[in-house]
Amino acid sequence: MKIYKFGGASVKDAAGVMNVAEVLASQDFENCLLVVSAMGKTTNALEIAVKNYFDKENYQQTLEDIKQAHIAIANGLFNESHDIFSEISLFFDDIISFLRRNKSPNYNFVYDQVVSCGEMISSRISSEYLVSKCFENTWLDARDFIKTDNNFREGAVDWELTGKNIAALSKEKNYVTQGFIGSEENNFTVTLGREGSDYSAAIFAYCLDADHMTIWKDVPGVMTGDPRKFQDVSLLSNISYEEAIEMAYYGASVIHPKTLQPLKQKSIPFFVKSFLEPERPGTQVGNSTKNEETEMK
Ligand code: ASP
Ligand code: MG
């Protein structure tokens, strides 16, 4: 089983979702579990909707704008009779009726019920698009698998329950699911902290004893510095889990130690690769301490 994670930047528009299919075509799409984030800046936009709701401002308009952005993406991927359009509308109707009925003053609770919809919609669109391109897959609701405590916005994983749930999955299928979200004992949605989709991928990798995990990014791999800030940065082709964890503490890496820990514990090889150049080797993170650098071309 292998785990692929596609972040918000990789599915920010219709071309991005189409490119996911291109990436899969360049690899072998077999026994693969795909974890996807919310599209582009959707999470930020949903955060604003929640804030507007508590500030008694026009949250409906904010939600309408987010809905239209998703419909525009779906328009670029499906013909107008596809069921996905009513599904997208239903997600937003559900958010609005939840907010109208909500009596809870708990900001973090409300946040998680609303903001998680970004991943739900993104994963539904991606799953359906891949099916339409003959990448057969089963869509999973990650909240049925990843169980957490009720610390909304920063859920702590119940590894025992989560492990049991995920172990029930067949390892001979392809799946598409959401990053960032799990659920607590009453099945309310709990998010795992901003940028938590990498962590979700690592949770699935750990519980499935995955052969490897790849995070597809808009950079060639783990770099010696931020290519947007420095000129002479190079790609690290091979680093150890410890080096990756250290880099994260110094702010040099984009991979969170929380994500690296489960992979390190089971020595699951982990790659950071470019979704724009999927054939390039990217960075491999593993047990090796060899630290080869290759010049960026
Ligand atoms: N969509 C969430 C965020 O933007 C989770 C993630 O992208 O990893 O924080
Ligand atoms: Mg994101």
XYZ file of C-alpha atoms and ligand atoms in Angstrom:
307
model
C 0.000 0.000 0.000
C 1.261 3.478 -0.734
C 0.065 6.834 0.508
C -0.009 9.969 -1.641
C -0.824 13.350 -0.234
C -1.909 16.253 -2.429
C -2.019 19.623 -0.693
C -4.210 22.644 -1.334
C -1.818 24.168 -3.883
C -1.950 21.024 -6.016
C -5.760 21.129 -6.284
C -6.271 24.888 -6.340
C -8.137 24.861 -9.664
C -9.444 22.533 -12.379
C -6.015 22.316 -14.013
C -4.587 21.247 -10.649
C -7.099 18.415 -10.252
C -6.390 17.331 -13.838
C -2.707 17.338 -12.991
C -3.339 14.942 -10.074
C -4.527 12.433 -12.683
C -1.348 13.144 -14.685
C 0.787 12.482 -11.627
C -1.042 9.205 -10.991
C -0.585 8.214 -14.641
C 3.171 8.777 -14.255
C 3.231 6.407 -11.245
C 1.438 3.136 -10.874
C -1.972 3.766 -9.389
C -2.486 0.536 -7.527
C -3.150 -0.102 -3.844
C -2.934 3.599 -3.275
C -4.576 5.813 -0.688
C -4.798 9.464 -1.671
C -5.111 12.144 0.989
C -6.254 15.543 -0.279
C -6.430 18.953 1.358
C -8.981 21.678 0.784
C -8.645 23.430 -2.571
C -6.274 26.417 -2.671
C -7.075 28.923 0.072
C -10.445 27.394 0.989
C -9.466 26.773 4.621
C -8.619 30.459 5.118
C -11.905 31.455 3.500
C -13.917 29.066 5.701
C -12.113 30.461 8.750
C -13.391 33.897 7.744
C -16.929 32.518 7.424
C -16.735 31.193 11.006
C -15.389 34.501 12.271
C -18.168 36.380 10.468
C -20.733 34.035 12.012
C -19.516 34.787 15.541
C -19.164 38.501 14.741
C -22.768 38.480 13.452
C -21.617 39.567 10.031
C -22.714 38.245 6.666
C -21.265 34.752 6.798
C -23.788 33.547 4.186
C -22.127 35.703 1.529
C -18.677 34.393 2.456
C -19.993 30.833 2.125
C -21.704 31.671 -1.160
C -18.374 32.924 -2.577
C -16.625 29.714 -1.485
C -19.417 27.641 -3.019
C -19.173 29.526 -6.330
C -15.390 29.009 -6.387
C -15.932 25.249 -6.081
C -18.664 25.234 -8.711
C -16.282 27.073 -11.058
C -13.648 24.367 -10.500
C -16.215 21.605 -11.019
C -17.324 23.319 -14.252
C -13.822 22.836 -15.575
C -13.909 19.112 -14.739
C -17.412 17.730 -15.286
C -20.305 18.245 -17.616
C -23.214 20.174 -16.176
C -25.419 17.147 -15.564
C -22.934 15.567 -13.132
C -24.240 14.859 -9.624
C -21.264 16.651 -8.092
C -22.975 20.026 -8.580
C -25.942 19.164 -6.342
C -23.523 17.548 -3.909
C -21.498 20.772 -3.651
C -24.690 22.779 -3.073
C -25.801 20.337 -0.403
C -22.539 20.745 1.523
C -23.159 24.487 1.721
C -26.874 24.083 2.568
C -25.795 21.792 5.403
C -23.238 24.286 6.738
C -25.834 27.058 6.712
C -28.504 24.976 8.437
C -25.940 23.818 11.008
C -24.983 27.435 11.744
C -28.612 28.572 11.906
C -29.494 25.891 14.418
C -26.250 26.009 16.360
C -26.494 26.994 20.027
C -22.923 26.238 20.983
C -20.798 29.254 21.922
C -17.697 27.066 21.543
C -15.745 28.728 18.732
C -13.395 25.801 18.204
C -16.252 23.297 18.010
C -18.122 25.373 15.425
C -14.868 26.010 13.540
C -14.215 22.301 13.115
C -17.741 21.494 11.910
C -17.509 24.230 9.257
C -13.855 24.405 8.209
C -13.635 20.626 7.674
C -16.027 21.006 4.725
C -13.135 22.272 2.588
C -11.525 18.835 2.697
C -14.871 17.052 2.273
C -15.712 18.907 -0.936
C -12.195 18.746 -2.317
C -12.006 14.989 -1.786
C -15.426 14.407 -3.373
C -14.486 16.445 -6.466
C -11.078 14.756 -6.752
C -12.507 11.263 -6.252
C -15.242 11.770 -8.864
C -12.862 13.337 -11.353
C -10.415 10.442 -10.999
C -13.242 7.938 -11.500
C -14.213 9.813 -14.692
C -10.617 9.356 -15.898
C -10.687 5.618 -15.127
C -8.724 5.863 -11.906
C -11.167 3.702 -9.975
C -11.206 4.572 -6.290
C -13.363 4.337 -3.205
C -14.024 7.597 -1.415
C -13.600 7.386 2.350
C -14.817 9.702 5.079
C -11.620 10.058 7.148
C -13.774 10.762 10.222
C -14.891 7.128 10.225
C -11.250 6.111 10.635
C -9.250 8.769 12.465
C -10.610 9.046 16.005
C -9.498 11.805 18.340
C -10.257 13.375 21.696
C -12.567 16.396 21.764
C -9.847 19.008 21.735
C -11.379 20.859 18.800
C -8.911 22.429 16.321
C -6.023 20.389 17.734
C -7.376 16.865 18.126
C -5.111 14.252 19.680
C -5.311 10.936 17.851
C -6.619 7.862 19.647
C -4.106 5.513 18.064
C -5.702 2.321 19.282
C -9.151 3.013 17.853
C -7.738 4.632 14.723
C -5.445 1.672 14.148
C -8.355 -0.760 14.459
C -10.528 1.230 12.069
C -7.839 1.626 9.427
C -6.753 -2.016 9.683
C -10.223 -2.978 8.426
C -9.470 -1.418 5.021
C -8.583 -3.706 2.160
C -5.003 -3.146 1.037
C -5.909 -4.062 -2.509
C -7.941 -1.042 -3.452
C -7.488 2.600 -4.261
C -8.934 5.186 -1.936
C -9.421 8.936 -1.854
C -9.886 10.574 1.526
C -9.438 13.871 3.373
C -6.490 15.244 5.230
C -6.820 17.389 8.355
C -9.918 15.783 9.879
C -11.012 13.106 12.304
C -13.877 12.747 14.754
C -14.424 12.448 18.486
C -16.498 9.855 20.323
C -19.837 11.502 19.493
C -18.761 11.649 15.847
C -18.393 15.420 15.773
C -15.641 16.544 13.442
C -12.290 17.451 14.985
C -9.476 19.021 12.957
C -5.841 18.166 13.568
C -4.342 21.653 13.418
C -3.616 23.851 10.384
C -1.571 22.128 7.698
C -2.638 18.843 9.283
C -3.104 16.924 6.033
C 0.490 15.695 5.989
C -0.143 14.321 9.456
C -3.316 12.537 8.275
C -1.301 10.909 5.493
C 1.279 9.747 8.045
C -1.493 8.348 10.293
C -2.852 6.266 7.403
C 0.699 5.235 6.427
C 1.456 4.111 9.972
C -1.788 2.196 10.487
C -1.600 0.505 7.079
C 2.101 -0.325 7.411
C 2.466 1.431 4.076
C 5.357 0.608 1.750
C 5.978 4.297 1.270
C 4.387 7.708 1.438
C 4.787 10.659 -0.930
C 3.861 14.274 -0.386
C 3.403 15.981 -3.774
C 4.418 19.628 -3.574
C 5.101 22.642 -5.777
C 8.826 22.423 -4.989
C 11.254 19.751 -6.245
C 11.695 18.277 -2.754
C 13.290 19.314 0.530
C 15.643 22.183 -0.262
C 18.617 23.558 1.672
C 16.734 26.864 1.894
C 13.612 28.613 0.691
C 13.956 28.904 -3.119
C 11.699 31.988 -3.006
C 14.147 33.779 -0.686
C 17.600 32.493 -1.614
C 19.343 31.914 -4.922
C 21.832 29.170 -4.178
C 19.542 26.559 -2.804
C 19.922 22.926 -3.685
C 17.799 19.861 -3.394
C 18.545 17.326 -0.671
C 18.139 13.966 -2.352
C 18.413 11.854 0.755
C 17.934 12.809 4.388
C 17.247 10.909 7.571
C 14.104 11.286 9.669
C 16.245 12.914 12.377
C 17.679 15.443 9.937
C 14.195 16.242 8.655
C 12.922 16.685 12.220
C 15.883 18.942 13.064
C 15.328 21.009 9.937
C 11.714 21.515 10.940
C 12.720 22.784 14.379
C 15.046 25.314 12.768
C 12.226 26.369 10.475
C 14.129 25.143 7.429
C 11.773 22.396 6.385
C 8.138 22.282 5.481
C 7.553 18.866 7.030
C 6.194 18.947 10.544
C 7.865 16.684 13.156
C 4.377 15.432 14.077
C 4.170 13.984 10.545
C 7.658 12.500 10.654
C 7.304 10.666 13.979
C 4.864 7.905 12.888
C 6.869 7.334 9.691
C 10.129 7.136 11.613
C 8.650 4.710 14.134
C 7.825 2.207 11.401
C 10.715 3.156 9.097
C 8.289 3.968 6.297
C 10.189 5.504 3.376
C 8.869 8.946 2.687
C 9.282 11.081 -0.422
C 8.749 14.747 -1.089
C 8.265 15.235 -4.817
C 7.097 17.844 -7.278
C 3.595 17.492 -8.688
C 4.844 19.531 -11.651
C 7.731 17.172 -12.411
C 6.583 13.841 -10.979
C 9.235 11.834 -12.804
C 12.028 13.588 -10.859
C 13.260 11.722 -7.774
C 12.655 14.509 -5.239
C 13.819 13.929 -1.673
C 13.761 10.616 0.103
C 13.478 10.696 3.869
C 14.451 7.450 5.554
C 16.818 5.796 7.974
C 19.902 6.650 5.978
C 22.123 9.394 7.366
C 23.740 9.965 4.006
C 23.172 13.551 3.050
C 23.698 13.919 -0.646
C 22.973 17.188 -2.292
C 22.242 17.536 -5.959
C 22.357 20.875 -7.674
C 19.081 22.305 -8.819
C 18.895 22.437 -12.569
N -6.577 22.603 4.613
C -5.884 22.607 5.882
C -5.049 23.868 5.991
O -4.972 24.616 5.022
C -5.041 21.388 6.088
C -3.875 21.246 5.139
O -3.878 21.849 4.079
O -2.939 20.514 5.443
O -4.501 24.115 7.018
Mg -4.366 23.626 3.009
